[in-house]
XYZ file of C-alpha atoms in Angstrom:
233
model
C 115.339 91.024 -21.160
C 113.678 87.377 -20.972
C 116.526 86.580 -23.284
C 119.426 87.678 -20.855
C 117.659 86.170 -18.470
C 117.452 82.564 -20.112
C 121.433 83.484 -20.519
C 122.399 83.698 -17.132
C 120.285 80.692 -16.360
C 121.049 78.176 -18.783
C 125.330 79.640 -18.136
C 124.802 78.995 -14.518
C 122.612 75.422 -13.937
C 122.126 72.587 -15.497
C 119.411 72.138 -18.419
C 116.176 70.654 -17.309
C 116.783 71.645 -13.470
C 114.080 73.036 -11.292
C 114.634 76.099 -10.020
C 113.458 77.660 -7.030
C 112.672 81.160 -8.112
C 111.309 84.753 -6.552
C 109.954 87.645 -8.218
C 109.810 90.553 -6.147
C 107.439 93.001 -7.381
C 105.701 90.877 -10.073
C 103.375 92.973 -11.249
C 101.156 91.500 -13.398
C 103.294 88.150 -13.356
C 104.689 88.440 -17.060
C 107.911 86.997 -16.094
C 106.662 84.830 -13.173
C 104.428 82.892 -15.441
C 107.095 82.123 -17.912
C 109.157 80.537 -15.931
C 106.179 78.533 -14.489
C 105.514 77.362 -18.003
C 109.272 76.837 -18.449
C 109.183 73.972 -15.314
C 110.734 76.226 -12.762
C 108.824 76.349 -9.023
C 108.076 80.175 -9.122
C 107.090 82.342 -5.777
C 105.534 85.583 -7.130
C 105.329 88.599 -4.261
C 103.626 91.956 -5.252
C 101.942 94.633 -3.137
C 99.419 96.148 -5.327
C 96.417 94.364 -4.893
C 95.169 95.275 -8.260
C 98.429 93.720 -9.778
C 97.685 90.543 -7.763
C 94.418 90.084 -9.325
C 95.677 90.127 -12.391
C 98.500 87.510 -11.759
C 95.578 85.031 -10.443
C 93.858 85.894 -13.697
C 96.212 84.641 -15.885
C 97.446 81.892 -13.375
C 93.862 80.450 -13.344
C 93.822 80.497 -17.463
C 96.677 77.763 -17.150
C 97.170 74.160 -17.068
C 96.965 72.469 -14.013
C 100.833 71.492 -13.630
C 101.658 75.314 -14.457
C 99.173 76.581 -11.170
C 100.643 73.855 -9.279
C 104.130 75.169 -9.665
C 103.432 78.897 -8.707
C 102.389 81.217 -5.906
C 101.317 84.649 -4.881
C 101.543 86.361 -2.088
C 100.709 89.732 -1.645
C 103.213 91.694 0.216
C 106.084 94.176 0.218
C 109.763 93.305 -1.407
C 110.973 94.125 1.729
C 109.914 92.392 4.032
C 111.021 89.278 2.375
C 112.521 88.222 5.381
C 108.984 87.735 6.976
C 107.684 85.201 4.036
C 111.143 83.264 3.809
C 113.903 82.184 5.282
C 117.178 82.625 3.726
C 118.744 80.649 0.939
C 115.523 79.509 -0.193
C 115.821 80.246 -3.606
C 117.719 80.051 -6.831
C 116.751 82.592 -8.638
C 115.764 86.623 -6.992
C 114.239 88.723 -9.764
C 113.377 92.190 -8.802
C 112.343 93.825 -12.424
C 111.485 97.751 -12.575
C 111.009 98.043 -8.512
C 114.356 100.006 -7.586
C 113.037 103.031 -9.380
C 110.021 103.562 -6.278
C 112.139 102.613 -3.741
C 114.051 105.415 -2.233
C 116.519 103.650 -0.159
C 117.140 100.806 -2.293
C 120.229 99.037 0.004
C 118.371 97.623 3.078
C 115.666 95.875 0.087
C 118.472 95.119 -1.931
C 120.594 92.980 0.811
C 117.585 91.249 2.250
C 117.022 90.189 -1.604
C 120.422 89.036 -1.033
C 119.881 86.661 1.677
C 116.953 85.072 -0.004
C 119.362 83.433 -2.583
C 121.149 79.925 -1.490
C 124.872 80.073 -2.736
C 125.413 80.762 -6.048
C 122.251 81.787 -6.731
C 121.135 84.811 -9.034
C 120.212 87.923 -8.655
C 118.340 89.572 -11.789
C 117.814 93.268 -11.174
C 116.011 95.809 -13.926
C 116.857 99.619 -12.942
C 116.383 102.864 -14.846
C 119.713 103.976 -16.061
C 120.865 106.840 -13.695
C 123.739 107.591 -16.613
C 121.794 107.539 -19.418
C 118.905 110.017 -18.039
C 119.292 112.976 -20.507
C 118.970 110.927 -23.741
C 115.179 110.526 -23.927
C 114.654 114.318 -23.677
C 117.786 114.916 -25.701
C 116.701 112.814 -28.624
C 112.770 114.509 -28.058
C 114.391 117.841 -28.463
C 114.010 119.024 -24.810
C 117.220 120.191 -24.119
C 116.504 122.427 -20.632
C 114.948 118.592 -19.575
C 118.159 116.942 -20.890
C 120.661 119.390 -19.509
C 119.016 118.637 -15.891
C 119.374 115.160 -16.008
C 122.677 115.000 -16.611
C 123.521 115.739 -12.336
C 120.887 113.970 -10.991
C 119.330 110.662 -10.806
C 115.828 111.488 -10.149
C 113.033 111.922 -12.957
C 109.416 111.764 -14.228
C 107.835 108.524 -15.432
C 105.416 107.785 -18.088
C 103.040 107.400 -15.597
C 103.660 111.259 -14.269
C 105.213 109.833 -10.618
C 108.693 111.299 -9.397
C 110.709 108.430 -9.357
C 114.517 107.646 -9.244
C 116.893 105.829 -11.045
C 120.202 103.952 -10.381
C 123.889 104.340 -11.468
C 126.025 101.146 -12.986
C 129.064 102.130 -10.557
C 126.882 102.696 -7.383
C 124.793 99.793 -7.759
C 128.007 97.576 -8.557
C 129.353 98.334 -4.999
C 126.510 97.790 -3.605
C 126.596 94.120 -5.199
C 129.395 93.343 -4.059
C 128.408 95.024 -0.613
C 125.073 92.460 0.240
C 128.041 89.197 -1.283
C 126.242 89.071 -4.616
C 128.812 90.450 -6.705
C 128.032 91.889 -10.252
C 128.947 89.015 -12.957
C 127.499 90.414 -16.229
C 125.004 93.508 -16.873
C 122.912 93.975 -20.194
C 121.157 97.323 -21.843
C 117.855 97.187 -22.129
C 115.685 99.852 -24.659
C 118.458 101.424 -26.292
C 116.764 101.998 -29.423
C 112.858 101.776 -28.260
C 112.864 103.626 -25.168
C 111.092 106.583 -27.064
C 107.627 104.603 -28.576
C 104.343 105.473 -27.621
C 102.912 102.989 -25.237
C 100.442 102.323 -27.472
C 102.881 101.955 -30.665
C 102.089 99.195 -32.391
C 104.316 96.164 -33.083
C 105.946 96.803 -36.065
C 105.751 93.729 -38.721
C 109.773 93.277 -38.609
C 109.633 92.457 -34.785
C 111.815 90.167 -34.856
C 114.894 92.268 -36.555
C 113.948 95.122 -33.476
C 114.534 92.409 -30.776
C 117.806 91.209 -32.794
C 119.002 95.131 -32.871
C 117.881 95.803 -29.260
C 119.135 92.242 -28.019
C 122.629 92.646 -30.033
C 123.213 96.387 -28.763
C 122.035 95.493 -25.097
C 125.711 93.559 -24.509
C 127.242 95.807 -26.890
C 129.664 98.849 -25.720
C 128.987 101.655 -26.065
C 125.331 100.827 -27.067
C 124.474 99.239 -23.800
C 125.871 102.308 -21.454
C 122.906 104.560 -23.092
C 120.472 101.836 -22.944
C 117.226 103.492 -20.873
C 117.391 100.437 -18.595
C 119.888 98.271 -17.008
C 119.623 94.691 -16.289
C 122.391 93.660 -13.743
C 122.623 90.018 -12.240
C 124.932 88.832 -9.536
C 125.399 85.959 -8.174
C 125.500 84.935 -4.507
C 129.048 83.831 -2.885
């Protein structure tokens, strides 16, 4: 996915600019800190406390021009309206958040607002079409026959979550005035390792396979995840 996203960013501005650059729901501020490192101005917002620990971890580990260029602030995706004031960023990212939230359009549009004209909106959902392939392809076929009408499911972590469909969260895109401008697949062939799998010694031919298939039809349209961006009219 860090590929695609280097895609849409290098397509869209020119090399060596600094971006202004959120990431809603950081987590553990994987994707946050790369984009420090790669020069950008990066605001990281995350709820879980125990998450935000961990981002300050790792920030502290860095070089002093990498801290200087990133935050945290610990708070909720949507209130981003409270910490900001529209069109102050480049760059939105909102990575594997949609799946908890279970009215996704009022975060989704205030996401929206945070991006200055033609900025970019990188979302990562759960495909809501592609539902019944991991328990198809595990041999659970009552589990894959009732995912096929429904876009809710169990995560590896055991929480009922939900997941989004390409044609619902395309009108909704183009909804909030960030319309959809290119979509990737994400885990179409790995989506069934163990967590704790470990990484195989051809690593770089998986990424190649996953990274080819993730913009290739019909490869991408089963991938477990999707990674949509849009870009702000």
């Amino acid at each position: 996915m860090a590929r695609q996203l280097d895609e849409q960013i290098v397509g869209r501005y020119p090399v060596g600019q600094r971006l202004r650059v959120l990431d809603v729901g950081m987590g553990q501020g994987t994707q946050a800190l790369r984009l420090a490192r790669a020069g950008h101005q990066v605001t990281g917002l995350e709820r879980d406390a125990t998450m935000v620990a961990a981002a300050r971890e790792s920030l502290s580990a860095e070089p002093e021009g990498i801290r200087e260029r990133m935050r945290i602030i610990e708070g909720d995706g949507r209130d981003t309206g409270v910490h900001f004031l529209p069109g102050s960023f480049d760059v939105v990212l909102c990575h594997g958040v949609l799946m908890y939230v279970e009215e996704p359009d009022p975060l989704l549009a205030g996401l929206a607002r945070m991006l200055a004209p033609g900025g970019l909106l990188s979302l990562l959902v759960r495909n809501g079409d592609a539902l019944a392939m991991r328990a198809g392809l595990a041999g659970d076929w009552a589990g894959a026959l009732g995912a096929f009408d429904t876009t809710a499911y169990r995560n590896r972590l055991g929480l009922d979550v939900r997941a989004d469909r390409l044609g619902t969260l395309t009108a909704t895109l183009a909804g909030i005035g960030a319309p959809l401008q290119a979509w990737y697949g994400v885990r179409v062939f790995t989506d069934t390792a163990a967590d704790d799998a470990e990484t195989p010694a051809d690593v770089e031919a998986l990424l190649a396979c996953e990274e080819r298939a993730g913009r290739t039809d019909p490869y991408r349209g089963v991938a477990a995840l999707l990674h949509l961006c849009g870009v702000r009219g």
